[in-house]
Every structure is written in C-alpha cells, then in structure tokens.
Amino acid sequence: MNIDAALKEATSVDGAIGAALVDYESGMALGTVGGGPGLDLEVAAAGNTEVVRAKVRTLSMLGLDDTVEDILITLGTQYHLIRLLSGSNGSLFLYLALDRGRSNLALARHVLKRVEAELEV
C-alpha cells in the first residue's frame, strides 16, 4: 500500500479529522490527508515529532530495551494517536487525529496497526 492509500485507509475510521505520515528525524510530513482550519497537519507533524523524539530519548535514558508502539494524546474534544513504524520504516510514524465524540479509539488503533503492516514507503 502506498502513502496516499495508507492515509486514506487511516482516515476511513469514523470521526477521523486528518492523518499524516511523518519522518521524525526531519519532522517533515511525507503525506497528509484531511485536516483543515482546526488542524494544520504540517504543524501537527512538526510538533508531534518533538513528542516522539522525547519519548524515544527517555526510553534510552532509562535504559529500557523496548520500543514505543503508540502514543495517545487525549484532548477535550479530540484524540491524537501516534503509531511508530517498525522495521525498515523505523524513523517514521503515522499520526491520526480523531473527533473524540464520534470515534472508537480501539478501532483506530487496530486500523493503524493494519495500515502499518501493509504500508510500503
């Protein structure tokens, strides 16, 4: 599955506002779908890059031999879900913003896991 198809699949979840595939080494979005006046996906990509870097750095400082699977940020009206990609896509993450009142968080996590497995960058 290519980037555009992967992001379209990610935003097929009820309540999806937007999605991005982001390189957390550079902070650049490789692709985006959705967003709008309330969600600038380029800004979100850059900001969430800092969140991912901080968590990865913290794991290293703690000496934990483990990896981050996903990160959930809960806002009053939205969920922001970050899924780090494994394997050869190790410096990438999928970002999905959801309307908290209309979305199913467990289903969104399941869809992102499936998208990760099928994504070819």
GROMACS .gro file of C-alpha atoms in nm:
model
  121
    1MET     CA    1   0.000   0.000   0.000
    2ASN     CA    2   0.145   0.340  -0.095
    3ILE     CA    3   0.141   0.650   0.128
    4ASP     CA    4  -0.177   0.803  -0.017
    5ALA     CA    5  -0.370   0.477   0.009
    6ALA     CA    6  -0.243   0.420   0.362
    7LEU     CA    7  -0.353   0.764   0.479
    8LYS     CA    8  -0.694   0.726   0.312
    9GLU     CA    9  -0.734   0.391   0.490
   10ALA     CA   10  -0.636   0.552   0.823
   11THR     CA   11  -0.895   0.826   0.778
   12SER     CA   12  -1.168   0.574   0.697
   13VAL     CA   13  -1.220   0.541   1.074
   14ASP     CA   14  -1.536   0.716   1.197
   15GLY     CA   15  -1.452   1.055   1.344
   16ALA     CA   16  -1.118   1.090   1.161
   17ILE     CA   17  -1.015   1.453   1.116
   18GLY     CA   18  -0.682   1.403   0.943
   19ALA     CA   19  -0.377   1.182   0.912
   20ALA     CA   20  -0.010   1.217   0.824
   21LEU     CA   21   0.294   1.001   0.768
   22VAL     CA   22   0.587   1.175   0.932
   23ASP     CA   23   0.965   1.130   0.937
   24TYR     CA   24   1.062   1.206   1.297
   25GLU     CA   25   1.427   1.258   1.212
   26SER     CA   26   1.343   1.558   0.993
   27GLY     CA   27   0.999   1.648   1.128
   28MET     CA   28   0.861   1.655   0.773
   29ALA     CA   29   0.529   1.508   0.667
   30LEU     CA   30   0.572   1.266   0.376
   31GLY     CA   31   0.200   1.278   0.312
   32THR     CA   32  -0.120   1.418   0.462
   33VAL     CA   33  -0.494   1.366   0.425
   34GLY     CA   34  -0.766   1.582   0.580
   35GLY     CA   35  -0.702   1.848   0.838
   36GLY     CA   36  -0.845   2.193   0.786
   37PRO     CA   37  -0.882   2.521   0.975
   38GLY     CA   38  -0.883   2.346   1.314
   39LEU     CA   39  -0.595   2.113   1.235
   40ASP     CA   40  -0.287   2.216   1.038
   41LEU     CA   41  -0.127   1.878   0.965
   42GLU     CA   42   0.214   2.028   0.883
   43VAL     CA   43   0.225   2.197   1.225
   44ALA     CA   44   0.097   1.881   1.392
   45ALA     CA   45   0.365   1.673   1.216
   46ALA     CA   46   0.642   1.901   1.341
   47GLY     CA   47   0.502   1.924   1.694
   48ASN     CA   48   0.442   1.553   1.731
   49THR     CA   49   0.795   1.489   1.608
   50GLU     CA   50   0.913   1.651   1.930
   51VAL     CA   51   0.682   1.426   2.134
   52VAL     CA   52   0.819   1.114   1.964
   53ARG     CA   53   1.181   1.224   1.999
   54ALA     CA   54   1.130   1.297   2.369
   55LYS     CA   55   0.976   0.956   2.435
   56VAL     CA   56   1.244   0.768   2.241
   57ARG     CA   57   1.514   0.966   2.423
   58THR     CA   58   1.351   0.893   2.760
   59LEU     CA   59   1.344   0.518   2.692
   60SER     CA   60   1.713   0.535   2.611
   61MET     CA   61   1.796   0.734   2.927
   62LEU     CA   62   1.602   0.482   3.136
   63GLY     CA   63   1.799   0.200   2.978
   64LEU     CA   64   1.482   0.022   2.872
   65ASP     CA   65   1.534  -0.232   2.598
   66ASP     CA   66   1.194  -0.171   2.446
   67THR     CA   67   1.020   0.025   2.172
   68VAL     CA   68   0.727   0.265   2.158
   69GLU     CA   69   0.427   0.112   1.983
   70ASP     CA   70   0.194   0.408   2.000
   71ILE     CA   71   0.133   0.730   2.189
   72LEU     CA   72  -0.212   0.864   2.274
   73ILE     CA   73  -0.277   1.231   2.343
   74THR     CA   74  -0.625   1.296   2.479
   75LEU     CA   75  -0.770   1.644   2.436
   76GLY     CA   76  -1.111   1.768   2.545
   77THR     CA   77  -1.263   1.714   2.201
   78GLN     CA   78  -1.003   1.508   2.014
   79TYR     CA   79  -0.775   1.207   2.031
   80HIS     CA   80  -0.433   1.230   1.868
   81LEU     CA   81  -0.286   0.888   1.800
   82ILE     CA   82   0.078   0.840   1.702
   83ARG     CA   83   0.196   0.498   1.581
   84LEU     CA   84   0.569   0.448   1.534
   85LEU     CA   85   0.653   0.223   1.241
   86SER     CA   86   0.887  -0.069   1.291
   87GLY     CA   87   1.135  -0.243   1.065
   88SER     CA   88   1.281  -0.059   0.768
   89ASN     CA   89   1.040   0.230   0.831
   90GLY     CA   90   1.194   0.289   1.176
   91SER     CA   91   1.213   0.669   1.164
   92LEU     CA   92   0.852   0.714   1.056
   93PHE     CA   93   0.524   0.747   1.239
   94LEU     CA   94   0.159   0.756   1.145
   95TYR     CA   95  -0.041   1.037   1.303
   96LEU     CA   96  -0.419   1.025   1.323
   97ALA     CA   97  -0.642   1.297   1.470
   98LEU     CA   98  -0.992   1.190   1.573
   99ASP     CA   99  -1.308   1.362   1.693
  100ARG     CA  100  -1.338   1.224   2.045
  101GLY     CA  101  -1.718   1.216   2.042
  102ARG     CA  102  -1.751   1.023   1.716
  103SER     CA  103  -1.457   0.783   1.716
  104ASN     CA  104  -1.374   0.441   1.851
  105LEU     CA  105  -1.019   0.455   1.985
  106ALA     CA  106  -0.968   0.077   1.990
  107LEU     CA  107  -1.077   0.050   1.627
  108ALA     CA  108  -0.849   0.339   1.528
  109ARG     CA  109  -0.550   0.165   1.689
  110HIS     CA  110  -0.640  -0.157   1.506
  111VAL     CA  111  -0.665   0.024   1.171
  112LEU     CA  112  -0.328   0.198   1.220
  113LYS     CA  113  -0.166  -0.135   1.304
  114ARG     CA  114  -0.309  -0.285   0.983
  115VAL     CA  115  -0.202   0.018   0.778
  116GLU     CA  116   0.150  -0.014   0.918
  117ALA     CA  117   0.168  -0.379   0.814
  118GLU     CA  118   0.061  -0.300   0.457
  119LEU     CA  119   0.248   0.030   0.405
  120GLU     CA  120   0.533   0.038   0.154
  121VAL     CA  121   0.747   0.352   0.158
   0.00000   0.00000   0.00000
